Coordinates of C-alpha atoms in Angstrom, one line a residue:
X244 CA -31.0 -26.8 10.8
X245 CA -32.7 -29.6 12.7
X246 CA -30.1 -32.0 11.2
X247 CA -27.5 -29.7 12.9
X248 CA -28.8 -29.5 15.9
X249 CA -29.2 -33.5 16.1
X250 CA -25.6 -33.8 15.2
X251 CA -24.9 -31.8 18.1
X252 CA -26.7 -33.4 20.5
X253 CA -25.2 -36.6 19.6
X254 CA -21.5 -35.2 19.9
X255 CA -22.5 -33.9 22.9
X256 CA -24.0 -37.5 24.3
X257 CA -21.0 -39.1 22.9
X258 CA -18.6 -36.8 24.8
X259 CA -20.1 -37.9 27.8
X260 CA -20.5 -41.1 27.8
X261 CA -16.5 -41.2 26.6
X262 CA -15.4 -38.8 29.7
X263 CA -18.0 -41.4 32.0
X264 CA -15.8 -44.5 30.6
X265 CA -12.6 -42.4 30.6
X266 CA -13.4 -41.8 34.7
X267 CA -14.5 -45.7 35.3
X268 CA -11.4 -46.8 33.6
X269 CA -8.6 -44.5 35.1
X270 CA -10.0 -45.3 38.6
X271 CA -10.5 -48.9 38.4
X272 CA -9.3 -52.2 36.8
X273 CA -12.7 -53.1 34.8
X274 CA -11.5 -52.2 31.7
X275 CA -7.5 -51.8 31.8
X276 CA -6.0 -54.3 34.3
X277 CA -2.6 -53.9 36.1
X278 CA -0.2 -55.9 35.4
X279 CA 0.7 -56.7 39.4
X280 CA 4.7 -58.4 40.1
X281 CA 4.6 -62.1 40.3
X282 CA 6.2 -63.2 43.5
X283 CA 8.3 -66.8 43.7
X284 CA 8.0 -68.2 47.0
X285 CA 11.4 -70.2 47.6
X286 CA 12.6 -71.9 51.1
X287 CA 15.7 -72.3 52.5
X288 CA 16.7 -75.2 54.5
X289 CA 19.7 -75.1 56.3
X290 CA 21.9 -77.8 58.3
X291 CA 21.8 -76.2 61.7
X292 CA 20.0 -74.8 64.4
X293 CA 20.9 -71.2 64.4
X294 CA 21.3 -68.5 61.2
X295 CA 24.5 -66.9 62.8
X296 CA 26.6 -69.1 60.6
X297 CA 24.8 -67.9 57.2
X298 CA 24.8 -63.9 58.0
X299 CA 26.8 -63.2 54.2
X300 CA 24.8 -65.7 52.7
X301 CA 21.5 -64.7 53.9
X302 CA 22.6 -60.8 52.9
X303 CA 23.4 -61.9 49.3
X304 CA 20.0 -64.1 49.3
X305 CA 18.1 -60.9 50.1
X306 CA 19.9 -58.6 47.7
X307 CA 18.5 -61.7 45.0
X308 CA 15.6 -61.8 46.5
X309 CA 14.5 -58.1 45.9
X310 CA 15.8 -58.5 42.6
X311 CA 13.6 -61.0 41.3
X312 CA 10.4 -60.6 43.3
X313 CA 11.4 -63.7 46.0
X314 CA 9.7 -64.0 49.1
X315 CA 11.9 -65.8 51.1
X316 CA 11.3 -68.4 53.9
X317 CA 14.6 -69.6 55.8
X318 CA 14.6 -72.6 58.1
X319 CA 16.8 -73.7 60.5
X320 CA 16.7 -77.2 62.2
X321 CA 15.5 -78.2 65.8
X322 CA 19.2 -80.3 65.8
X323 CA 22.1 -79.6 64.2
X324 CA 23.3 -82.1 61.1
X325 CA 20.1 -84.2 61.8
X326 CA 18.9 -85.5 58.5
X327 CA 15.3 -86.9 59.5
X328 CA 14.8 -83.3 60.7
X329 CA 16.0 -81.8 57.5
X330 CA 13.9 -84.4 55.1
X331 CA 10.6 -82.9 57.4
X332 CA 11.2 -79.7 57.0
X333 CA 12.1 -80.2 53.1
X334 CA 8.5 -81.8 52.7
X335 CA 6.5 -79.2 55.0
X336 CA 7.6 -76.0 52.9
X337 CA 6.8 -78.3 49.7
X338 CA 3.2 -78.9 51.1
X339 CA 2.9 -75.2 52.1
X340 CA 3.4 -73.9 48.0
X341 CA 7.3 -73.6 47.9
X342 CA 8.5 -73.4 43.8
X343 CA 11.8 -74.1 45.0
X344 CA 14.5 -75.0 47.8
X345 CA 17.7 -73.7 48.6
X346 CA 19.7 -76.5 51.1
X347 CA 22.5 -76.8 52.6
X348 CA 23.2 -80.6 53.1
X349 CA 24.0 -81.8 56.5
X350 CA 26.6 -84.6 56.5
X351 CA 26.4 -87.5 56.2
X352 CA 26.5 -90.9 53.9
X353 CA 23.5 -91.2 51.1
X354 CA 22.5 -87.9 52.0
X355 CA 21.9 -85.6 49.3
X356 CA 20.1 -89.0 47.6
X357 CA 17.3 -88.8 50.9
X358 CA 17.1 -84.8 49.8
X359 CA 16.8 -85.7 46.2
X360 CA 13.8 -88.1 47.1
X361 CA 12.1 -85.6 49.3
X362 CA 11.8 -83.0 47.0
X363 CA 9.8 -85.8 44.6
X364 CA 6.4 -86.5 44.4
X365 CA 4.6 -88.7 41.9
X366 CA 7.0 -87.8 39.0
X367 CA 7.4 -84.5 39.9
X368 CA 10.4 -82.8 41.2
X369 CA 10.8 -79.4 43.3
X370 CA 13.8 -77.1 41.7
X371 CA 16.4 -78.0 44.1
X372 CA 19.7 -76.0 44.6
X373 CA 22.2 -77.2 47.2
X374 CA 24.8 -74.8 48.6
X375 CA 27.5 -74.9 50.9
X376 CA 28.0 -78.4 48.7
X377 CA 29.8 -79.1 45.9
X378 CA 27.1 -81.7 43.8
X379 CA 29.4 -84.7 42.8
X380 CA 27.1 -86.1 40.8
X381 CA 26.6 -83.2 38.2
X382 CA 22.9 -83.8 38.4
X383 CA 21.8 -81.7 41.4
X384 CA 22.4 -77.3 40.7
X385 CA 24.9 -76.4 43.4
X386 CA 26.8 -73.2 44.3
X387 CA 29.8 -74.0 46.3
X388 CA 34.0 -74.2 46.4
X389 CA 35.8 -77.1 45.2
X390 CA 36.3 -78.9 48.3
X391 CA 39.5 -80.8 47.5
X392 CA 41.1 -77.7 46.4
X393 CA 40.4 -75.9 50.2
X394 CA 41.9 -79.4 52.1
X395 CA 44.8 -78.9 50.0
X396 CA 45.4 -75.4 51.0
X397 CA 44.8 -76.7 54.4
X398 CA 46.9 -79.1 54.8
X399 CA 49.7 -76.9 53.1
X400 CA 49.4 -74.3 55.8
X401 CA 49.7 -77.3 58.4
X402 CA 53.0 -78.5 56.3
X403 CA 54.6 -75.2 55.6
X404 CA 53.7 -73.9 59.9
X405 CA 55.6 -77.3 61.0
X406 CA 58.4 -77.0 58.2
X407 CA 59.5 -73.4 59.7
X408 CA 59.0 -73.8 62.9
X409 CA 60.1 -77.4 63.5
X410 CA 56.7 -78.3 65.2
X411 CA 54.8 -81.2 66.5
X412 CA 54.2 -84.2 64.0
X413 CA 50.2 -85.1 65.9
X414 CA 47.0 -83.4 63.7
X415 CA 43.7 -84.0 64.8
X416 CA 40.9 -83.4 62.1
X417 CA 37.8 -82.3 63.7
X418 CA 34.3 -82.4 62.8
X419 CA 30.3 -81.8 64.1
X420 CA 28.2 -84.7 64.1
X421 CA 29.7 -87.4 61.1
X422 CA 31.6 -87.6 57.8
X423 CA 29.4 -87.6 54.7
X424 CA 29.4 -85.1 52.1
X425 CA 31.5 -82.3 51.2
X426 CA 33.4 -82.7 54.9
X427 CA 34.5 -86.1 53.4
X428 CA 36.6 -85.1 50.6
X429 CA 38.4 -82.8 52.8
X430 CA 38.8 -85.0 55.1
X431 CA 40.2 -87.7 52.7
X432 CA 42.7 -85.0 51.0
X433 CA 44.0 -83.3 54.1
X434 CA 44.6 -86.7 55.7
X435 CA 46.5 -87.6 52.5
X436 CA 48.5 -85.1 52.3
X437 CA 49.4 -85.1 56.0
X438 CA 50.3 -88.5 56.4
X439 CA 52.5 -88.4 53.1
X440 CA 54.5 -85.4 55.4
X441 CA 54.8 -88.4 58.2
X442 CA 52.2 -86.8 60.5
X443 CA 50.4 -88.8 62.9
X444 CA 46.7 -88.0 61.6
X445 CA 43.6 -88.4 64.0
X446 CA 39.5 -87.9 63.7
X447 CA 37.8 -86.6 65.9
X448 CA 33.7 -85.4 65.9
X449 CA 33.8 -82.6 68.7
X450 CA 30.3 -82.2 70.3
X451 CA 29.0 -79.4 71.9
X452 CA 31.4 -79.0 74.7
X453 CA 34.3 -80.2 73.3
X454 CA 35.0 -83.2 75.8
X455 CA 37.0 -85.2 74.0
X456 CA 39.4 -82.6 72.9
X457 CA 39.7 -81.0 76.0
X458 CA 40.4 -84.9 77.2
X459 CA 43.2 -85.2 74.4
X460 CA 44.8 -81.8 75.3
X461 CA 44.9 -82.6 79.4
X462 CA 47.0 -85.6 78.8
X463 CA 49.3 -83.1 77.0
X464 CA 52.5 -83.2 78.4
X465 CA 54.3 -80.1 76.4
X466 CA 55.6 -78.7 73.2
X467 CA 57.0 -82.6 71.9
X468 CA 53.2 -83.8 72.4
X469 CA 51.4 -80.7 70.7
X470 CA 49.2 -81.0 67.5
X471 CA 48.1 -79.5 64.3
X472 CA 43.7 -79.1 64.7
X473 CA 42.2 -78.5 61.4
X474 CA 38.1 -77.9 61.4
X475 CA 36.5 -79.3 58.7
X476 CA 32.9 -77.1 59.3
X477 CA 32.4 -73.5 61.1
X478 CA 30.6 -75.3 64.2
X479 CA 33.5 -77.0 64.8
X480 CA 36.2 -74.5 64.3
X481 CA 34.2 -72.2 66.5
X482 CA 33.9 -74.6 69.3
X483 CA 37.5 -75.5 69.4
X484 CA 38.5 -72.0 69.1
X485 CA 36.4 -71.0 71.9
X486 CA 37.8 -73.9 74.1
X487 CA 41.4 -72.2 73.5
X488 CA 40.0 -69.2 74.2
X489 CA 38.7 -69.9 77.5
X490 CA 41.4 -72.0 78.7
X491 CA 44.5 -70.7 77.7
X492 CA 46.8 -73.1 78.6
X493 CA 45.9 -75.6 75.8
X494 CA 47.6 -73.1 73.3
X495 CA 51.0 -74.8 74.5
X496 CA 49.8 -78.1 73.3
X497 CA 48.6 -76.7 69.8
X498 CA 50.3 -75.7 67.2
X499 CA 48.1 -74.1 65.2
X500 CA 44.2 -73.9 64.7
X501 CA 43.2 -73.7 60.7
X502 CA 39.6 -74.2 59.4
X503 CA 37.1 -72.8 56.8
X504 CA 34.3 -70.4 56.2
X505 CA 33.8 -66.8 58.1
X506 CA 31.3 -65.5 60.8
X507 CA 32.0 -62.5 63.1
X508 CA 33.4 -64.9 66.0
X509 CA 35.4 -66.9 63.2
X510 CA 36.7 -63.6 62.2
X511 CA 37.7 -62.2 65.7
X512 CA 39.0 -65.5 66.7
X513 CA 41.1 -65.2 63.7
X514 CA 42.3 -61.7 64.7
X515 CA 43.4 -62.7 68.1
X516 CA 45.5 -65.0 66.8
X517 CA 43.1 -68.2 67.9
X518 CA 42.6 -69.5 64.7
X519 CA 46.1 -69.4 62.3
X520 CA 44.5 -69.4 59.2
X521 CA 41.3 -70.1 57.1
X522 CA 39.9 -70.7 53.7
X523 CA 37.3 -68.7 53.1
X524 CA 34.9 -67.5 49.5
X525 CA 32.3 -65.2 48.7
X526 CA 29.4 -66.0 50.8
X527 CA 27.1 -63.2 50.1
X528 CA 27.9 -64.5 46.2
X529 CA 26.7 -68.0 47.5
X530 CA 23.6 -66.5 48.4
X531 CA 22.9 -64.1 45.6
X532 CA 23.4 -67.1 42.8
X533 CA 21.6 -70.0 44.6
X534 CA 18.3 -67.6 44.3
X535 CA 19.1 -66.8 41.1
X536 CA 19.6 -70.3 40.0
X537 CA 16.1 -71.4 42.1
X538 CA 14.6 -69.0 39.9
X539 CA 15.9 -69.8 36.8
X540 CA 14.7 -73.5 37.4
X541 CA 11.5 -72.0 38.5
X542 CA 11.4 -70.3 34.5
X543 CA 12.6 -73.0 32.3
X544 CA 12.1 -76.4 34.0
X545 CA 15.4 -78.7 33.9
X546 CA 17.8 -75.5 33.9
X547 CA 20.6 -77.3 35.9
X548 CA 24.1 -75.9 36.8
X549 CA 27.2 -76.5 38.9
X550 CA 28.5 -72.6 40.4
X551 CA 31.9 -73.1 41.5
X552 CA 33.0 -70.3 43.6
X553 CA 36.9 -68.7 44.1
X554 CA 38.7 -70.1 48.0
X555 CA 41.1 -68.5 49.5
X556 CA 43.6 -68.8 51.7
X557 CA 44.0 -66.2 54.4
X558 CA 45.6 -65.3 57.9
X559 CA 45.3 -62.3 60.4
X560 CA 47.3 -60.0 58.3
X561 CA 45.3 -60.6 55.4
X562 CA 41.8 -58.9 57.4
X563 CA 42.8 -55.2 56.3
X564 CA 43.6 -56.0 52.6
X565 CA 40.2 -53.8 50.9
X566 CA 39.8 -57.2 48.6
X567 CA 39.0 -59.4 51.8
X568 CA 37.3 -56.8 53.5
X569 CA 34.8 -56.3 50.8
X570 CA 34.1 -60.4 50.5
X571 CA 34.5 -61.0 54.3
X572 CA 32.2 -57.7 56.0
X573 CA 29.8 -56.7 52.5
X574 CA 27.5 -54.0 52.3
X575 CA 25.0 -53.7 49.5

């Protein structure tokens, strides 16, 4: 009997001490730890001042972003297309723990090389993803539109506007800040294709108030001297298509307003009639796959890819078709 009752009182000690543990364990981490979400944080450096030109992109980056534990830090510049203030910024959110950088190039010659350099230290590169830039070099991940494909459609529109309409010969291809970049292959294929069609082709970097244009369009002296204006950036478009806007006499001396890329003020402009026609792509895709490619550099170091994205063509009528208005006004 004693033997029993020793058995006992060690089953009953040993159903303690396995409820105490049971308690200790379910209410803390001593024994079982959590496993707790890793978060990646990744930067995004873009090419101008303000974010109202990146609304679909920035919507697609947060959709990402929840997806795959992202915290997101998104920086805009103190001047637009300034590449010294862009190379600062790129080293900053380095030195403050980013794993990786999203950028959108501003223009310019040897840029994306200055970039490239910037995100190095000692041997040891930063995952680097480029948008709103098509990577010539095939050694930089990019997610962007094939920008000699969207000066083509340009300059068609221009060609096939004049062709029915018998308009003016005179296009002026306008652009913020400087060639460099993406903004020079357009600029190269839409002049080509223009001056094979005998039109007298001009440049012309706009700045912020649009003096020089405004300049060209006084000395306008009717429908023989109108011109073609083809935006090769959605600064410039907008600023142009503003200056019409406001003053709407200089619509007798243009012909026809065509850029690329969407914003709300893009779109109304559009709408109105402003702006003729545009070539525009997924943006809120842009965003979404430049995380997603951050992070799959971030995973498996040396993961390197080129996302070319679908361009379109569209012009006021084309706002109500349902496939546009999904790609131009998305909702997650």
């Amino acid at each position: 009997r004693s033997n029993n009752y020793k058995f006992e009182k060690v089953f009953i000690v040993a159903i303690f001490i396995m409820a105490v543990l049971s308690f200790i364990t379910s209410t803390t981490d001593w024994i079982i730890k959590e496993n707790k979400p890793v978060f990646y944080p990744v930067s995004i450096i873009v090419n101008e001042v303000g974010e109202s030109n990146f609304v679909n992109f920035r919507r697609g980056v947060d959709r990402a972003a929840s997806e795959y534990n992202v915290d997101i830090n998104f920086i805009t510049l103190f001047e637009n297309g300034n590449l010294e203030d862009q190379v600062i910024r790129i080293k900053e959110e380095i030195e403050g723990g980013a794993k990786a950088l999203l950028v959108a190039p501003v223009c310019g010659k040897g840029v994306s090389e200055r970039i490239v350099s910037a995100t190095t230290n000692k041997g040891k590169s930063t995952p680097l993803v480029f948008f709103e830039y098509k990577d010539m070099s095939n050694k930089i991940s990019s997610v962007s539109v094939d920008y000699k494909e969207v000066g083509e459609k340009l300059a068609d529109a221009v060609i096939e506007e004049r062709k029915d309409k018998n308009k003016a010969r005179f296009a002026y291809i306008v652009y913020s800040k400087s060639l460099g970049g993406y903004n020079t292959v357009l600029e190269e294929t839409i002049s080509e294709r223009l001056l094979d069609e005998g039109f007298l082709v001009e440049e012309m970097a706009v700045d912020e108030k649009g003096t020089e244009f405004s300049n060209k369009l006084e000395n306008f002296s009717g429908e023989d001297d109108s011109a073609f204006v083809i935006c090769l950036d959605k600064s410039s478009l907008l600023e142009i298509s503003d200056i019409v806007k406001l003053k709407p006499k200089y619509r007798w001396f243009i012909s026809g307003i065509y850029g690329l890329g969407n914003t709300t003020s893009i779109l109304s402009n559009l709408e109105e009639g402003i702006i003729n026609g545009l070539v525009v792509w997924d943006e809120y895709s842009e965003g979404y796959l430049s995380v997603e490619n951050a992070i799959s550099q971030i995973k498996i170091f040396g993961t390197k890819s080129q996302e070319l994205l679908e361009n379109y063509y569209i012009t006021s009528k084309d706002l109500r078709e349902e496939r546009f208005m999904k790609m131009l006004y998305p909702i997650d």
